[in-house]
Structures are given as C-alpha cells and as structure tokens.
Amino acid sequence: MAGRHFIDIWHLDHLELREILDMAHAMKAARKGWPKGRVDDGAPLEGHTLAMLFEKASTRTRFSFDMAMRQLGGSSITATAGDMQLGRGETIEDTARVLSRYVDAVMIRANDHSDVEAFAEFASVPVINGLTDRSHPCQIMADLMTLEEHGVTLRGARLAWVGDGNNVCASFMHAAGKFGFTLAVGTPARYAPDDEDLDIARETQGRIELFETAEEAVAGADVVIADTFVSMGDSDAERRLEILEPYAVTEDILDLAKPSAWFLHCLPAHRGEEVDAEVIDGAHSLVFDEAENRLHAQKAILRWCLEK
Ligand code: CP
Ligand code: NVA
C-alpha cells in the first residue's frame, strides 16, 4: 500500500507524532492572516482527493477535513453511510476496495471501531479514523497542539480527564506515554476507561492515575478536560446524566487545578451538564483554538499519511 493509515495514536512512534505536531505548528504559522480558502505554498496535496464517510453526525470533523484538503491543494468528497450502498448492506471490505480505486485517502467516522480497522485492512490507500466508539485520535493531536501553543510543555504535564471514560479519553490515554504527560482520570466506576485502553497505555509507558471523584483527578492539574456525558451511540442517556452529574466541571472544580490551568473540551458541549458556562466561556478555556487546530493538525496528518 502507498502511504500510511492513521487509526490510533499508539500505532505511531513518538518521533512520528512529534513530526506531525511540528508540521501542524509550522503550516499554521506560514498562512497566518491569509484567507481561509487560499492554497498553501507548494500545494503539497495537489491532485489528491480525500473521501469522507460519516456514519454519525459531525460539524468540526467534516468542515476541518474539507478545508484541510482545499488548503493543501487537493479536494474532498463527503458521503453519509445512508447515501451509500454501505447503508444497504454492501460490505466494508468491498467499499474499501472500490473507493481505493477512486480516491487517494479515506477518512471514516464509524459506529464500530472494528469497521475502521476492516476498512484499513482492505483499502489500498491511507485510512484515517475520524472518531469511532473507541477512539478519536485526530482530536487529541489538535488538543496537544493547542496546549503547546499556550505554553504547556507536554512532557511532565499533568492532564485531568473528568466525566465519562469514553472514546476521547481513550485517545488521551494512548497519547500519554508517547508525549510523556500524566493523565489523571476521574470517573464513576460504571463509566471508567476500558481495561484494553489501560493496557495499551501501560504498554506504551503512559502514566495513568484512576480516581473515582472529579476533585481528586483535578487536584494540581495543568489542564482539565471534559466531554459530553452522552456520546453518539450511547443508549442510556438518563442514567448517564444522573450518575455523571457530580463530574461536571464547575468553577469550584477548576479552582482545584493549578491557578494557570487550561480547560479543554472537544465540542459539542452541553453547558450546565458536563461543564458550566462560566468555565467553558471563561478565561481558562481553549475550546475554540482547539476546534481551529483540528484543521491544522489534520493537514499534518494527511501529509504524513500520504508521505507528502
Ligand atoms: N469534536 C468533534 O469531533 O466534533 P464533530 O463531532 O462536530 O466533528
Ligand atoms: N465523545 C463524543 C465526542 C464527540 C466529538 C462522542 O463520541 O459523541
């Protein structure tokens, strides 16, 4: 296969991940002040097309990948599974083989992580994970880029994840050892991270500390991170909202972190549920820089995948 897949952060070594973040910072700086649709110098992905397949809703992933391809001098085609024969039972394997004949790379947002893995196995072009039930690696690359922009040295930093030990939390766990930060996770036992992700973190030298309260996880943190209590595909919304209520990031919770602590949230957010408006709209919040950096980080991921 020409190129490389980007399915999970732990599949890459720390030098490759570093190369992607460095490229993202440099490309962002090089086009500061430009109109958003202008093509980067050298049009690194000229002539290349990305297919984007969505089995779930998306605002940021959809627009940021589309603009990423435009800025790199390429183009994209978007479809939802319902628009495709995939939604009528055509196999992942055949879809992967067919799309590989038309496009240069594929980004997939899927319900089941195993579908992305199967797609990658049968595709002959790079496949990028645009979120599954298990992980969200593109988000974490943008988040880490954002922290670096705001002066956080990742090696030795203490990041606190509070709420549901979900797909986004899993990708932070996969990144901990690669970038040398500690991840303190505060979740109720019922919504604790999966053992499989804890094993991956351990095998990649990630320092993960598990707590059952938000207060313990956040104490002394450099960064506090929240996500929705009810992810796409979760069927137990009522129970989640009840059990996770004590894990909301309020101003009192944020006060337990370092005075300089930053707040991250991948969005979409639910003010008054997992985070108070005073926090997400306050001076410590980086959420819109995070959203912007999806674009810059994914441009670097696309170039890494296509070796351009
Ligand atoms: N954070 C994120 O992936 O947002 P979307 O669901 O809008 O793509
Ligand atoms: N955990 C959330 C993230 C959305 C970007 C979900 O999977 O719905």
Coordinates of C-alpha atoms and ligand atoms in Angstrom, one line a residue:
M1 CA 0.0 0.0 0.0
A2 CA 1.2 3.5 -0.8
G3 CA 1.1 5.7 2.3
R4 CA 0.2 5.0 6.0
H5 CA -3.0 4.7 8.0
F6 CA -3.8 6.9 11.0
I7 CA -6.1 4.7 13.1
D8 CA -4.9 5.2 16.6
I9 CA -2.2 7.3 18.3
W10 CA -0.5 4.3 19.9
H11 CA 0.3 2.8 16.4
L12 CA 2.8 5.7 15.8
D13 CA 6.1 6.1 17.5
H14 CA 6.8 9.3 19.4
L15 CA 9.1 10.7 16.6
E16 CA 6.3 10.4 14.0
L17 CA 3.8 12.0 16.3
R18 CA 6.3 14.8 17.1
E19 CA 6.8 15.3 13.3
I20 CA 3.1 15.7 12.8
L21 CA 2.7 18.3 15.6
D22 CA 5.8 20.2 14.4
M23 CA 4.4 20.2 10.8
A24 CA 1.0 21.4 12.1
H25 CA 2.5 24.3 14.0
A26 CA 4.7 25.3 11.0
M27 CA 1.9 25.2 8.5
K28 CA -0.4 27.2 10.7
A29 CA 2.2 29.9 11.2
A30 CA 3.0 30.0 7.5
R31 CA -0.5 31.0 6.5
K32 CA -1.3 33.4 9.3
G33 CA -3.7 36.2 8.1
W34 CA -4.4 34.5 4.8
P35 CA -8.0 34.0 3.5
K36 CA -9.1 30.5 4.7
G37 CA -9.5 29.1 1.2
R38 CA -6.1 30.1 -0.1
V39 CA -3.9 27.2 -1.0
D40 CA -0.7 26.7 1.0
D41 CA 2.7 27.4 -0.8
G42 CA 3.7 24.4 -2.8
A43 CA 0.2 22.9 -2.7
P44 CA 1.5 19.7 -1.1
L45 CA -1.6 17.6 -1.9
E46 CA -2.3 19.0 -5.3
G47 CA -4.1 16.4 -7.4
H48 CA -5.2 14.4 -4.3
T49 CA -8.7 13.6 -3.2
L50 CA -9.9 12.5 0.2
A51 CA -13.2 10.6 0.6
M52 CA -15.0 11.3 3.9
L53 CA -17.6 8.7 5.1
F54 CA -19.8 9.5 8.1
E55 CA -22.0 7.0 10.0
K56 CA -22.6 9.7 12.7
A57 CA -23.1 13.5 12.8
S58 CA -20.2 15.9 12.6
T59 CA -19.6 19.6 12.4
R60 CA -15.9 20.1 13.1
T61 CA -14.5 16.9 11.6
R62 CA -16.4 17.4 8.4
F63 CA -15.6 21.1 7.8
S64 CA -12.0 20.9 9.0
F65 CA -11.0 17.9 6.8
D66 CA -12.7 19.5 3.8
M67 CA -10.8 22.8 4.4
A68 CA -7.6 20.9 5.1
M69 CA -7.8 19.3 1.7
R70 CA -8.5 22.7 0.0
Q71 CA -5.6 24.4 1.8
L72 CA -3.3 21.6 0.8
G73 CA -4.3 22.0 -2.9
G74 CA -6.5 18.9 -3.1
S75 CA -10.2 18.2 -2.8
S76 CA -12.7 16.0 -0.9
I77 CA -15.9 14.1 -1.4
T78 CA -18.3 13.6 1.6
A79 CA -21.0 10.9 2.0
T80 CA -23.0 9.6 4.8
A81 CA -23.4 5.8 5.1
G82 CA -27.1 6.2 4.3
D83 CA -26.2 7.8 0.9
M84 CA -24.1 4.8 0.0
Q85 CA -24.7 1.1 -0.7
L86 CA -22.9 0.6 2.6
G87 CA -26.2 1.6 4.2
R88 CA -27.9 -1.2 2.3
G89 CA -25.6 -4.0 3.3
E90 CA -22.6 -3.7 0.9
T91 CA -19.6 -4.9 2.8
I92 CA -17.0 -2.7 4.3
E93 CA -14.4 -4.8 2.5
D94 CA -15.9 -4.2 -0.9
T95 CA -16.5 -0.5 -0.2
A96 CA -12.8 -0.1 0.8
R97 CA -11.6 -1.8 -2.3
V98 CA -13.8 0.2 -4.6
L99 CA -13.1 3.6 -3.0
S100 CA -9.4 2.9 -3.2
R101 CA -9.7 2.9 -7.0
Y102 CA -11.2 6.4 -7.0
V103 CA -9.5 8.5 -4.2
D104 CA -6.1 8.9 -2.6
A105 CA -7.2 8.6 1.1
V106 CA -10.3 7.9 3.1
M107 CA -11.4 9.4 6.4
I108 CA -14.1 7.5 8.3
R109 CA -16.3 8.3 11.2
A110 CA -17.8 4.9 12.2
N111 CA -20.0 3.5 14.9
D112 CA -17.8 0.4 15.4
H113 CA -14.0 0.8 15.6
S114 CA -13.7 -2.7 14.0
D115 CA -15.2 -1.3 10.8
V116 CA -12.5 1.2 10.5
E117 CA -9.9 -1.5 11.1
A118 CA -11.6 -3.7 8.5
F119 CA -11.7 -0.8 6.0
A120 CA -8.0 -0.2 6.5
E121 CA -7.2 -3.8 6.0
F122 CA -8.9 -3.9 2.6
A123 CA -8.1 -0.4 1.4
S124 CA -5.0 0.2 -0.7
V125 CA -4.9 3.9 0.2
P126 CA -4.4 5.5 3.7
V127 CA -7.4 5.4 6.1
I128 CA -7.9 8.0 8.8
N129 CA -10.0 7.4 11.9
G130 CA -12.4 10.4 12.2
L131 CA -13.9 9.0 15.5
T132 CA -15.3 5.7 16.5
D133 CA -16.9 4.3 19.6
R134 CA -13.4 3.5 20.8
S135 CA -11.2 6.5 20.0
H136 CA -10.8 9.9 18.4
P137 CA -7.1 10.3 17.6
C138 CA -7.4 13.4 15.3
Q139 CA -9.0 15.3 18.2
I140 CA -6.1 14.6 20.6
M141 CA -3.5 15.7 18.1
A142 CA -5.3 19.1 17.8
D143 CA -5.7 19.3 21.6
L144 CA -2.0 18.7 22.2
M145 CA -1.1 21.2 19.5
T146 CA -3.4 23.7 21.3
L147 CA -1.7 23.1 24.7
E148 CA 1.8 23.6 23.2
E149 CA 0.6 26.9 21.6
H150 CA -0.4 28.1 25.0
G151 CA 2.9 27.3 26.6
V152 CA 2.3 23.8 28.1
T153 CA 5.3 21.5 27.9
L154 CA 3.6 18.2 27.4
R155 CA 6.5 16.1 28.9
G156 CA 5.8 16.1 32.6
A157 CA 2.5 18.0 32.4
R158 CA -0.5 16.8 34.5
L159 CA -3.7 16.5 32.5
A160 CA -7.0 15.7 34.2
W161 CA -9.9 14.0 32.4
V162 CA -13.2 14.2 34.2
G163 CA -16.6 12.5 33.5
D164 CA -17.1 9.6 31.1
G165 CA -14.1 7.4 30.3
N166 CA -15.1 7.4 26.6
N167 CA -13.5 7.4 23.2
V168 CA -11.8 10.8 23.6
C169 CA -10.4 9.8 27.0
A170 CA -9.1 6.6 25.4
S171 CA -7.1 8.6 22.8
F172 CA -5.6 10.8 25.6
M173 CA -4.6 7.6 27.3
H174 CA -3.0 6.3 24.1
A175 CA -1.0 9.6 23.8
A176 CA 0.2 9.8 27.5
G177 CA 3.3 7.7 27.1
K178 CA 4.1 8.9 23.6
F179 CA 4.2 12.6 24.8
G180 CA 5.3 12.0 28.4
F181 CA 2.3 13.5 30.2
T182 CA 0.4 12.1 33.2
L183 CA -3.3 11.6 32.7
A184 CA -5.4 11.7 35.9
V185 CA -8.8 10.2 35.1
G186 CA -11.8 10.9 37.4
T187 CA -14.9 8.8 36.5
P188 CA -17.5 6.8 38.4
A189 CA -16.7 3.1 38.4
R190 CA -19.5 2.4 35.9
Y191 CA -18.0 4.7 33.3
A192 CA -14.3 4.1 33.9
P193 CA -12.0 3.6 30.9
D194 CA -11.8 0.2 29.3
D195 CA -9.2 -2.2 30.5
E196 CA -7.9 -2.6 27.0
D197 CA -7.0 1.1 26.8
L198 CA -5.4 0.9 30.2
D199 CA -3.3 -2.0 28.9
I200 CA -2.3 0.0 25.8
A201 CA -1.4 3.0 28.0
R202 CA 0.7 0.7 30.3
E203 CA 2.5 -1.0 27.3
T204 CA 3.4 2.4 25.9
Q205 CA 4.7 3.7 29.2
G206 CA 1.7 6.0 29.8
R207 CA 1.3 7.3 33.3
I208 CA -2.5 7.0 34.0
E209 CA -3.9 7.6 37.5
L210 CA -7.5 6.5 38.1
F211 CA -9.8 8.2 40.6
E212 CA -13.5 8.0 41.4
T213 CA -14.0 11.7 42.0
A214 CA -13.6 14.8 39.9
E215 CA -11.9 16.5 42.9
E216 CA -9.1 14.0 43.2
A217 CA -8.4 13.9 39.5
V218 CA -8.3 17.7 39.0
A219 CA -6.2 18.5 42.1
G220 CA -3.0 20.3 40.9
A221 CA -3.6 19.7 37.2
D222 CA -2.2 21.8 34.4
V223 CA -5.1 21.0 32.2
V224 CA -8.7 20.0 32.9
I225 CA -10.6 18.2 30.2
A226 CA -14.3 17.4 29.8
D227 CA -16.5 15.8 27.2
T228 CA -20.2 15.2 26.8
F229 CA -21.8 12.8 29.3
V230 CA -23.8 11.1 26.5
S231 CA -21.8 10.3 23.4
M232 CA -23.2 9.5 19.9
G233 CA -24.5 5.9 20.1
D234 CA -25.0 5.8 23.9
S235 CA -28.4 4.4 24.7
D236 CA -28.6 5.1 28.5
A237 CA -28.8 8.9 28.4
E238 CA -30.9 9.3 31.5
R239 CA -28.8 7.1 33.7
R240 CA -25.6 8.7 32.5
L241 CA -26.8 12.2 33.3
E242 CA -27.7 11.1 36.8
I243 CA -24.5 9.2 37.6
L244 CA -22.2 11.7 35.9
E245 CA -23.7 14.9 37.4
P246 CA -21.0 15.1 40.2
Y247 CA -18.3 15.1 37.5
A248 CA -19.4 18.4 35.9
V249 CA -16.6 20.9 35.6
T250 CA -17.7 23.9 37.7
E251 CA -15.7 26.9 38.7
D252 CA -15.2 25.2 42.1
I253 CA -13.8 22.1 40.4
L254 CA -11.5 24.2 38.1
D255 CA -10.2 26.1 41.2
L256 CA -8.7 22.8 42.5
A257 CA -6.4 22.7 39.5
K258 CA -3.3 25.0 39.2
P259 CA -4.3 28.7 39.0
S260 CA -2.9 28.8 35.5
A261 CA -4.8 25.6 34.4
W262 CA -6.4 25.4 30.9
F263 CA -9.7 23.9 30.1
L264 CA -10.3 21.7 27.0
H265 CA -13.5 20.2 25.5
C266 CA -13.6 18.7 22.0
L267 CA -17.2 20.1 21.5
P268 CA -20.1 19.9 21.0
A269 CA -20.7 21.0 24.6
H270 CA -23.7 21.0 26.9
R271 CA -23.5 24.0 29.2
G272 CA -25.0 23.1 32.6
E273 CA -24.3 19.4 32.1
E274 CA -20.6 18.4 31.8
V275 CA -19.4 22.0 32.1
D276 CA -20.6 25.3 33.4
A277 CA -20.9 28.2 31.1
E278 CA -18.5 30.2 33.4
V279 CA -15.8 27.6 32.7
I280 CA -16.2 26.9 29.0
D281 CA -16.8 30.6 28.2
G282 CA -14.2 31.8 30.7
A283 CA -10.6 32.9 30.6
H284 CA -9.1 29.4 31.1
S285 CA -11.0 27.9 28.1
L286 CA -9.2 27.0 24.9
V287 CA -12.1 25.3 23.2
F288 CA -12.3 27.4 20.0
D289 CA -8.5 27.3 19.5
E290 CA -8.9 23.5 19.9
A291 CA -11.6 23.5 17.2
E292 CA -9.5 25.6 14.9
N293 CA -6.5 23.3 15.4
R294 CA -8.4 20.3 14.1
L295 CA -7.8 21.9 10.7
H296 CA -4.0 22.4 11.2
A297 CA -3.4 19.1 12.9
Q298 CA -5.3 17.1 10.3
K299 CA -3.4 18.8 7.4
A300 CA -0.3 17.4 9.0
I301 CA -1.9 14.0 9.5
L302 CA -3.0 14.0 5.8
R303 CA 0.6 14.8 4.7
W304 CA 2.1 12.2 7.0
C305 CA -0.4 9.6 5.7
L306 CA 0.3 10.4 2.0
E307 CA 4.1 10.9 2.7
K308 CA 3.9 14.4 1.1
Ligands
CP1 N1 -15.0 17.3 18.1 C1 -15.6 16.8 17.1 O1 -15.2 15.7 16.5 O2 -16.7 17.4 16.6 P1 -17.7 17.0 15.5 O3 -18.5 15.8 16.0 O4 -18.5 18.2 15.2 O5 -16.9 16.5 14.2
NVA2 N1 -17.5 11.5 22.9 C1 -18.2 12.2 21.9 C2 -17.2 13.1 21.1 C3 -17.9 13.9 20.0 C4 -16.9 14.6 19.2 C5 -19.0 11.3 21.1 O1 -18.4 10.2 20.7 O2 -20.1 11.6 20.7

